[in-house]
Amino acid sequence: MTGEGDSSERFTVSIGLHESFIVAHATGELDHQCANLLHRQVKDAWQVAPYAGLVLDLSGLTFCDSMGAGVLVLLLNQSREQGSPLVLSSVPGRLDRILAVTGLREFFLIEPSVEAAIQAAAAAVTDAAGEGDAPRT
């Protein structure tokens, strides 16, 4: 068995659209072997819908190492560059602790469910649209 085959059995990403948001469901072990798969799948989805907000449902994660956390930061940076919100949902306790200890948690919008994450992403889009109308001081 090759490393690639092993990683595809340990980690999967399914992506769909809900209204104007990409919803990616990650399941399994998000580690150094699988981080690129998540990044590639989301990047491909953004090729189709470049300004769509992204909701990452992490409820199915059983493990996440520093490379997995790193790809979340990479996706956050890319979402900001595109002007589209990124919201994490159902973050497992261990990953939440990693984000908190590293100081990264404050940079992410995190919601307890996909539904709440979609609402937060919609609010972020509305807020961003309103910022363009406000005078700068």
mmCIF file of C-alpha atoms in Angstrom:
data_model
loop_
_atom_site.group_PDB
_atom_site.id
_atom_site.type_symbol
_atom_site.label_atom_id
_atom_site.label_comp_id
_atom_site.label_asym_id
_atom_site.label_seq_id
_atom_site.Cartn_x
_atom_site.Cartn_y
_atom_site.Cartn_z
ATOM 1 C CA MET A 1 0.000 0.000 0.000
ATOM 2 C CA THR A 2 1.197 3.483 -0.761
ATOM 3 C CA GLY A 3 0.978 6.419 1.621
ATOM 4 C CA GLU A 4 -1.588 8.079 -0.650
ATOM 5 C CA GLY A 5 -3.880 5.055 -0.497
ATOM 6 C CA ASP A 6 -3.604 4.923 3.258
ATOM 7 C CA SER A 7 -4.464 8.595 3.626
ATOM 8 C CA SER A 8 -7.537 8.339 1.411
ATOM 9 C CA GLU A 9 -8.861 5.610 3.681
ATOM 10 C CA ARG A 10 -8.116 7.623 6.822
ATOM 11 C CA PHE A 11 -9.440 10.990 5.645
ATOM 12 C CA THR A 12 -12.234 12.091 3.340
ATOM 13 C CA VAL A 13 -13.690 15.420 2.291
ATOM 14 C CA SER A 14 -17.147 15.822 0.816
ATOM 15 C CA ILE A 15 -18.124 19.175 -0.601
ATOM 16 C CA GLY A 16 -21.493 20.599 -1.476
ATOM 17 C CA LEU A 17 -23.184 23.933 -1.941
ATOM 18 C CA HIS A 18 -25.792 25.358 0.403
ATOM 19 C CA GLU A 19 -27.215 28.621 -0.922
ATOM 20 C CA SER A 20 -24.086 30.630 -1.784
ATOM 21 C CA PHE A 21 -21.800 28.755 0.593
ATOM 22 C CA ILE A 22 -19.428 25.857 0.086
ATOM 23 C CA VAL A 23 -19.874 23.309 2.855
ATOM 24 C CA ALA A 24 -16.964 20.895 3.269
ATOM 25 C CA HIS A 25 -17.368 17.912 5.600
ATOM 26 C CA ALA A 26 -14.019 16.548 6.802
ATOM 27 C CA THR A 27 -13.925 13.050 8.256
ATOM 28 C CA GLY A 28 -11.058 11.057 9.730
ATOM 29 C CA GLU A 29 -7.464 12.015 10.479
ATOM 30 C CA LEU A 30 -6.365 15.436 9.261
ATOM 31 C CA ASP A 31 -2.604 15.009 9.422
ATOM 32 C CA HIS A 32 0.493 15.789 7.372
ATOM 33 C CA GLN A 33 -0.462 13.173 4.769
ATOM 34 C CA CYS A 34 -4.026 14.440 4.347
ATOM 35 C CA ALA A 35 -3.774 18.209 4.790
ATOM 36 C CA ASN A 36 -3.053 18.714 1.093
ATOM 37 C CA LEU A 37 -6.200 16.766 0.161
ATOM 38 C CA LEU A 38 -8.379 19.178 2.150
ATOM 39 C CA HIS A 39 -6.614 22.185 0.657
ATOM 40 C CA ARG A 40 -6.896 20.845 -2.900
ATOM 41 C CA GLN A 41 -10.600 19.969 -2.563
ATOM 42 C CA VAL A 42 -11.498 23.403 -1.171
ATOM 43 C CA LYS A 43 -9.320 25.162 -3.746
ATOM 44 C CA ASP A 44 -11.123 23.251 -6.520
ATOM 45 C CA ALA A 45 -14.495 24.274 -5.057
ATOM 46 C CA TRP A 46 -13.368 27.909 -4.943
ATOM 47 C CA GLN A 47 -12.415 27.644 -8.628
ATOM 48 C CA VAL A 48 -16.080 26.966 -9.369
ATOM 49 C CA ALA A 49 -17.456 29.527 -6.895
ATOM 50 C CA PRO A 50 -14.594 31.946 -6.114
ATOM 51 C CA TYR A 51 -16.510 34.295 -3.829
ATOM 52 C CA ALA A 52 -18.561 31.692 -1.999
ATOM 53 C CA GLY A 53 -18.180 31.576 1.742
ATOM 54 C CA LEU A 54 -16.745 28.387 3.173
ATOM 55 C CA VAL A 55 -18.098 26.347 6.059
ATOM 56 C CA LEU A 56 -15.761 23.594 7.261
ATOM 57 C CA ASP A 57 -17.659 20.939 9.199
ATOM 58 C CA LEU A 58 -15.059 19.270 11.384
ATOM 59 C CA SER A 59 -17.445 17.079 13.385
ATOM 60 C CA GLY A 60 -16.057 13.941 11.737
ATOM 61 C CA LEU A 61 -12.409 14.604 12.586
ATOM 62 C CA THR A 62 -10.851 11.973 14.794
ATOM 63 C CA PHE A 63 -7.366 13.528 14.790
ATOM 64 C CA CYS A 64 -5.654 16.748 13.714
ATOM 65 C CA ASP A 65 -1.924 17.474 13.893
ATOM 66 C CA SER A 66 0.001 20.708 13.322
ATOM 67 C CA MET A 67 -0.124 20.293 9.523
ATOM 68 C CA GLY A 68 -3.890 19.946 9.719
ATOM 69 C CA ALA A 69 -4.106 23.119 11.795
ATOM 70 C CA GLY A 70 -1.728 24.738 9.330
ATOM 71 C CA VAL A 71 -3.997 24.016 6.382
ATOM 72 C CA LEU A 72 -6.883 25.617 8.286
ATOM 73 C CA VAL A 73 -4.767 28.771 8.640
ATOM 74 C CA LEU A 74 -3.878 28.598 4.932
ATOM 75 C CA LEU A 75 -7.571 28.359 4.027
ATOM 76 C CA LEU A 76 -8.353 31.261 6.375
ATOM 77 C CA ASN A 77 -5.740 33.424 4.650
ATOM 78 C CA GLN A 78 -7.052 32.478 1.219
ATOM 79 C CA SER A 79 -10.639 33.212 2.248
ATOM 80 C CA ARG A 80 -9.585 36.663 3.426
ATOM 81 C CA GLU A 81 -7.712 37.332 0.181
ATOM 82 C CA GLN A 82 -10.856 36.410 -1.761
ATOM 83 C CA GLY A 83 -13.144 38.404 0.488
ATOM 84 C CA SER A 84 -15.187 35.331 1.376
ATOM 85 C CA PRO A 85 -15.862 34.221 4.950
ATOM 86 C CA LEU A 86 -14.563 30.986 6.455
ATOM 87 C CA VAL A 87 -16.449 29.494 9.401
ATOM 88 C CA LEU A 88 -15.475 26.319 11.251
ATOM 89 C CA SER A 89 -18.254 24.182 12.680
ATOM 90 C CA SER A 90 -18.302 21.396 15.237
ATOM 91 C CA VAL A 91 -14.614 21.728 16.110
ATOM 92 C CA PRO A 92 -13.497 18.692 18.144
ATOM 93 C CA GLY A 93 -12.206 19.438 21.648
ATOM 94 C CA ARG A 94 -8.586 18.513 20.941
ATOM 95 C CA LEU A 95 -8.402 20.763 17.880
ATOM 96 C CA ASP A 96 -10.132 23.557 19.787
ATOM 97 C CA ARG A 97 -7.434 23.275 22.470
ATOM 98 C CA ILE A 98 -4.678 23.366 19.824
ATOM 99 C CA LEU A 99 -6.188 26.517 18.322
ATOM 100 C CA ALA A 100 -6.558 28.106 21.763
ATOM 101 C CA VAL A 101 -3.032 27.264 22.962
ATOM 102 C CA THR A 102 -1.447 28.538 19.745
ATOM 103 C CA GLY A 103 -3.485 31.744 19.823
ATOM 104 C CA LEU A 104 -5.135 30.896 16.501
ATOM 105 C CA ARG A 105 -8.660 30.456 17.855
ATOM 106 C CA GLU A 106 -9.290 34.198 17.971
ATOM 107 C CA PHE A 107 -8.800 34.455 14.197
ATOM 108 C CA PHE A 108 -11.480 31.907 13.290
ATOM 109 C CA LEU A 109 -15.243 32.153 13.365
ATOM 110 C CA ILE A 110 -16.273 28.948 15.139
ATOM 111 C CA GLU A 111 -19.851 27.728 15.480
ATOM 112 C CA PRO A 112 -21.313 24.601 17.118
ATOM 113 C CA SER A 113 -23.176 23.353 14.025
ATOM 114 C CA VAL A 114 -23.231 23.626 10.242
ATOM 115 C CA GLU A 115 -26.518 25.537 10.404
ATOM 116 C CA ALA A 116 -25.086 28.089 12.846
ATOM 117 C CA ALA A 117 -21.931 28.350 10.714
ATOM 118 C CA ILE A 118 -23.975 29.099 7.586
ATOM 119 C CA GLN A 119 -25.846 31.817 9.491
ATOM 120 C CA ALA A 120 -22.538 33.284 10.733
ATOM 121 C CA ALA A 121 -21.088 33.205 7.210
ATOM 122 C CA ALA A 122 -24.188 34.956 5.866
ATOM 123 C CA ALA A 123 -23.880 37.600 8.581
ATOM 124 C CA ALA A 124 -20.189 38.071 7.737
ATOM 125 C CA VAL A 125 -21.084 38.625 4.077
ATOM 126 C CA THR A 126 -23.747 41.162 5.077
ATOM 127 C CA ASP A 127 -21.325 42.930 7.435
ATOM 128 C CA ALA A 128 -18.617 43.069 4.752
ATOM 129 C CA ALA A 129 -21.090 44.506 2.243
ATOM 130 C CA GLY A 130 -22.099 47.168 4.745
ATOM 131 C CA GLU A 131 -18.474 48.167 5.417
ATOM 132 C CA GLY A 132 -18.137 49.427 1.870
ATOM 133 C CA ASP A 133 -20.887 51.968 2.519
ATOM 134 C CA ALA A 134 -19.482 53.274 5.799
ATOM 135 C CA PRO A 135 -17.235 56.327 5.751
ATOM 136 C CA ARG A 136 -13.655 55.660 6.816
ATOM 137 C CA THR A 137 -12.261 57.571 9.761
#
